[in-house]
Amino acid sequence: MPMPLLDRRRFGLAFGATLAAPMLAARTRAPAHEDGQHAILMLNADCNDTSVVNVFAPSVLHIEPGQSVTFLATDPGHNTASKRGMIPDGAEPWNGAIDEELTITLPVPGIYGYICLPHYEGGMVGLIVVGNDLSNLAAAYKVRHPGAARKTFRALLTDLEAGAA
């Protein structure tokens, strides 16, 4: 039986205001749960700017090797999938179903680029950095993307390289 979708109110109640608030801001580091797990929200609009549609929050997440990330189907119509060419060598790709809450564990250090397949061209993309390892940054820059995804990934990678993300 599929997990029920979480709306913003239930998400905040489930994880508490002190944990949820920092996770809702794009391009910020999200605190880990006590058990080392992290969460990324799949949203129809940015919580801080509703004119920015179809986003992951946070858009850049830093974790340690072996920690888990749960993509929460907070709003309907989204999924998460790793982007070919934007994960470290030896890492396992993933491809979640639409509206699926998906938990992945990332043991291999490096940068992981991911997308929402229905909204990829519109720029719904994000990065997970495992172990502060940027060794596959050059390879990530070389991957081609359609539409707004090109600009969004470029901005995220540039911020990451500059230490701003």
mmCIF file of C-alpha atoms in Angstrom:
data_model
loop_
_atom_site.group_PDB
_atom_site.id
_atom_site.type_symbol
_atom_site.label_atom_id
_atom_site.label_comp_id
_atom_site.label_asym_id
_atom_site.label_seq_id
_atom_site.Cartn_x
_atom_site.Cartn_y
_atom_site.Cartn_z
ATOM 1 C CA MET A 1 0.000 0.000 0.000
ATOM 2 C CA PRO A 2 1.503 3.392 -0.961
ATOM 3 C CA MET A 3 2.427 5.901 1.701
ATOM 4 C CA PRO A 4 0.021 8.857 1.999
ATOM 5 C CA LEU A 5 1.249 12.143 0.597
ATOM 6 C CA LEU A 6 2.465 14.672 3.110
ATOM 7 C CA ASP A 7 1.228 18.206 2.781
ATOM 8 C CA ARG A 8 3.267 21.122 4.156
ATOM 9 C CA ARG A 9 1.238 21.273 7.382
ATOM 10 C CA ARG A 10 1.596 17.571 8.172
ATOM 11 C CA PHE A 11 5.280 17.668 7.249
ATOM 12 C CA GLY A 12 5.867 20.527 9.699
ATOM 13 C CA LEU A 13 3.961 18.732 12.410
ATOM 14 C CA ALA A 14 5.767 15.461 11.775
ATOM 15 C CA PHE A 15 9.272 16.850 11.905
ATOM 16 C CA GLY A 16 8.734 19.869 14.129
ATOM 17 C CA ALA A 17 9.030 23.536 13.274
ATOM 18 C CA THR A 18 12.694 23.732 14.267
ATOM 19 C CA LEU A 19 13.658 20.986 11.816
ATOM 20 C CA ALA A 20 11.235 21.832 8.992
ATOM 21 C CA ALA A 21 11.951 25.557 8.692
ATOM 22 C CA PRO A 22 15.627 25.242 7.693
ATOM 23 C CA MET A 23 14.809 22.451 5.236
ATOM 24 C CA LEU A 24 12.309 24.564 3.324
ATOM 25 C CA ALA A 25 14.836 27.142 2.182
ATOM 26 C CA ALA A 26 16.481 26.304 -1.120
ATOM 27 C CA ARG A 27 20.290 26.122 -1.297
ATOM 28 C CA THR A 28 20.715 25.610 2.428
ATOM 29 C CA ARG A 29 22.074 22.737 4.427
ATOM 30 C CA ALA A 30 19.356 20.661 6.003
ATOM 31 C CA PRO A 31 19.963 19.257 9.474
ATOM 32 C CA ALA A 32 20.137 15.505 9.825
ATOM 33 C CA HIS A 33 17.590 13.534 11.757
ATOM 34 C CA GLU A 34 19.033 11.943 14.883
ATOM 35 C CA ASP A 35 19.518 8.667 13.004
ATOM 36 C CA GLY A 36 21.582 10.329 10.228
ATOM 37 C CA GLN A 37 18.743 10.495 7.714
ATOM 38 C CA HIS A 38 17.929 13.614 5.720
ATOM 39 C CA ALA A 39 14.830 14.774 3.812
ATOM 40 C CA ILE A 40 14.275 16.650 0.569
ATOM 41 C CA LEU A 41 10.833 18.014 -0.250
ATOM 42 C CA MET A 42 9.345 17.776 -3.741
ATOM 43 C CA LEU A 43 7.253 20.948 -4.060
ATOM 44 C CA ASN A 44 4.985 22.672 -6.585
ATOM 45 C CA ALA A 45 6.342 26.064 -5.493
ATOM 46 C CA ASP A 46 9.206 27.426 -3.408
ATOM 47 C CA CYS A 47 8.027 28.097 0.143
ATOM 48 C CA ASN A 48 9.808 31.467 0.194
ATOM 49 C CA ASP A 49 8.828 32.605 -3.309
ATOM 50 C CA THR A 50 5.690 31.067 -4.812
ATOM 51 C CA SER A 51 6.556 32.495 -8.227
ATOM 52 C CA VAL A 52 9.341 29.886 -8.382
ATOM 53 C CA VAL A 53 7.565 26.673 -9.334
ATOM 54 C CA ASN A 54 8.523 22.989 -9.147
ATOM 55 C CA VAL A 55 11.465 22.809 -6.771
ATOM 56 C CA PHE A 56 13.332 20.475 -4.482
ATOM 57 C CA ALA A 57 13.980 21.896 -1.015
ATOM 58 C CA PRO A 58 16.759 22.113 -0.206
ATOM 59 C CA SER A 59 18.200 22.198 -3.703
ATOM 60 C CA VAL A 60 21.687 21.367 -2.402
ATOM 61 C CA LEU A 61 22.154 18.913 0.457
ATOM 62 C CA HIS A 62 25.436 17.938 2.135
ATOM 63 C CA ILE A 63 25.629 14.537 3.830
ATOM 64 C CA GLU A 64 28.232 12.072 5.034
ATOM 65 C CA PRO A 65 28.949 8.755 3.252
ATOM 66 C CA GLY A 66 26.459 6.050 4.188
ATOM 67 C CA GLN A 67 23.720 8.455 5.269
ATOM 68 C CA SER A 68 20.220 8.260 3.825
ATOM 69 C CA VAL A 69 18.048 10.827 2.078
ATOM 70 C CA THR A 70 14.272 10.563 1.833
ATOM 71 C CA PHE A 71 12.560 12.402 -1.005
ATOM 72 C CA LEU A 72 9.154 13.370 0.374
ATOM 73 C CA ALA A 73 6.234 13.587 -2.058
ATOM 74 C CA THR A 74 5.046 16.756 -0.327
ATOM 75 C CA ASP A 75 3.115 17.997 -3.386
ATOM 76 C CA PRO A 76 1.700 15.699 -6.094
ATOM 77 C CA GLY A 77 3.143 15.176 -9.554
ATOM 78 C CA HIS A 78 6.873 14.836 -8.813
ATOM 79 C CA ASN A 79 9.523 12.147 -8.680
ATOM 80 C CA THR A 80 13.267 11.921 -8.199
ATOM 81 C CA ALA A 81 15.802 10.276 -10.480
ATOM 82 C CA SER A 82 19.569 10.449 -10.560
ATOM 83 C CA LYS A 83 20.956 12.203 -13.625
ATOM 84 C CA ARG A 84 23.205 10.045 -15.809
ATOM 85 C CA GLY A 85 26.757 11.450 -15.839
ATOM 86 C CA MET A 86 26.171 13.364 -12.601
ATOM 87 C CA ILE A 87 26.813 10.659 -10.022
ATOM 88 C CA PRO A 88 30.202 9.357 -8.848
ATOM 89 C CA ASP A 89 31.776 6.310 -10.454
ATOM 90 C CA GLY A 90 30.587 3.174 -8.661
ATOM 91 C CA ALA A 91 27.428 4.836 -7.300
ATOM 92 C CA GLU A 92 24.002 3.294 -7.833
ATOM 93 C CA PRO A 93 21.477 5.323 -9.859
ATOM 94 C CA TRP A 94 17.846 5.674 -8.739
ATOM 95 C CA ASN A 95 14.514 6.392 -10.397
ATOM 96 C CA GLY A 96 11.450 6.842 -8.197
ATOM 97 C CA ALA A 97 7.854 6.721 -9.374
ATOM 98 C CA ILE A 98 5.649 9.810 -9.534
ATOM 99 C CA ASP A 99 4.333 10.670 -6.042
ATOM 100 C CA GLU A 100 6.600 8.055 -4.437
ATOM 101 C CA GLU A 101 8.380 8.719 -1.159
ATOM 102 C CA LEU A 102 11.824 7.326 -1.885
ATOM 103 C CA THR A 103 14.712 6.710 0.514
ATOM 104 C CA ILE A 104 18.208 6.238 -0.854
ATOM 105 C CA THR A 105 21.474 5.553 0.946
ATOM 106 C CA LEU A 106 24.599 7.084 -0.581
ATOM 107 C CA PRO A 107 27.840 5.334 0.451
ATOM 108 C CA VAL A 108 30.038 6.658 -2.404
ATOM 109 C CA PRO A 109 31.503 10.171 -1.859
ATOM 110 C CA GLY A 110 30.941 12.767 -4.576
ATOM 111 C CA ILE A 111 28.334 14.967 -6.238
ATOM 112 C CA TYR A 112 24.962 13.448 -7.149
ATOM 113 C CA GLY A 113 22.787 15.376 -9.597
ATOM 114 C CA TYR A 114 19.102 14.489 -9.610
ATOM 115 C CA ILE A 115 15.979 15.570 -11.466
ATOM 116 C CA CYS A 116 12.194 15.414 -11.447
ATOM 117 C CA LEU A 117 11.420 13.759 -14.797
ATOM 118 C CA PRO A 118 8.115 15.609 -15.476
ATOM 119 C CA HIS A 119 9.657 19.003 -14.606
ATOM 120 C CA TYR A 120 13.296 18.495 -15.617
ATOM 121 C CA GLU A 121 13.197 20.814 -18.624
ATOM 122 C CA GLY A 122 11.600 23.470 -16.396
ATOM 123 C CA GLY A 123 14.564 23.333 -14.012
ATOM 124 C CA MET A 124 13.413 21.038 -11.174
ATOM 125 C CA VAL A 125 16.854 19.697 -10.306
ATOM 126 C CA GLY A 126 19.114 19.395 -7.284
ATOM 127 C CA LEU A 127 22.438 18.211 -5.913
ATOM 128 C CA ILE A 128 23.516 16.016 -3.045
ATOM 129 C CA VAL A 129 27.152 16.276 -1.978
ATOM 130 C CA VAL A 130 28.437 13.241 -0.102
ATOM 131 C CA GLY A 131 31.485 13.675 2.115
ATOM 132 C CA ASN A 132 32.280 17.174 0.777
ATOM 133 C CA ASP A 133 33.902 15.366 -2.172
ATOM 134 C CA LEU A 134 33.840 17.474 -5.349
ATOM 135 C CA SER A 135 36.034 15.114 -7.393
ATOM 136 C CA ASN A 136 33.354 14.611 -10.085
ATOM 137 C CA LEU A 137 32.557 18.350 -10.386
ATOM 138 C CA ALA A 138 34.180 18.685 -13.822
ATOM 139 C CA ALA A 139 32.200 15.700 -15.126
ATOM 140 C CA ALA A 140 28.972 17.158 -13.705
ATOM 141 C CA TYR A 141 29.595 20.455 -15.525
ATOM 142 C CA LYS A 142 29.957 18.598 -18.852
ATOM 143 C CA VAL A 143 26.505 16.966 -18.769
ATOM 144 C CA ARG A 144 24.023 18.568 -21.177
ATOM 145 C CA HIS A 145 20.542 19.589 -19.997
ATOM 146 C CA PRO A 146 17.416 20.885 -21.730
ATOM 147 C CA GLY A 147 15.721 24.236 -21.103
ATOM 148 C CA ALA A 148 15.890 25.787 -17.653
ATOM 149 C CA ALA A 149 17.645 22.718 -16.209
ATOM 150 C CA ARG A 150 20.855 23.906 -17.884
ATOM 151 C CA LYS A 151 20.761 27.265 -16.101
ATOM 152 C CA THR A 152 19.664 25.816 -12.755
ATOM 153 C CA PHE A 153 22.306 23.085 -12.663
ATOM 154 C CA ARG A 154 24.977 25.585 -13.755
ATOM 155 C CA ALA A 155 24.001 27.955 -10.890
ATOM 156 C CA LEU A 156 23.981 25.142 -8.319
ATOM 157 C CA LEU A 157 27.356 23.803 -9.458
ATOM 158 C CA THR A 158 28.877 27.305 -9.560
ATOM 159 C CA ASP A 159 27.617 28.028 -6.031
ATOM 160 C CA LEU A 160 28.972 24.661 -4.874
ATOM 161 C CA GLU A 161 32.373 25.307 -6.431
ATOM 162 C CA ALA A 162 32.519 28.769 -4.832
ATOM 163 C CA GLY A 163 31.594 27.342 -1.423
ATOM 164 C CA ALA A 164 28.248 29.169 -1.354
ATOM 165 C CA ALA A 165 26.125 26.014 -1.377
#
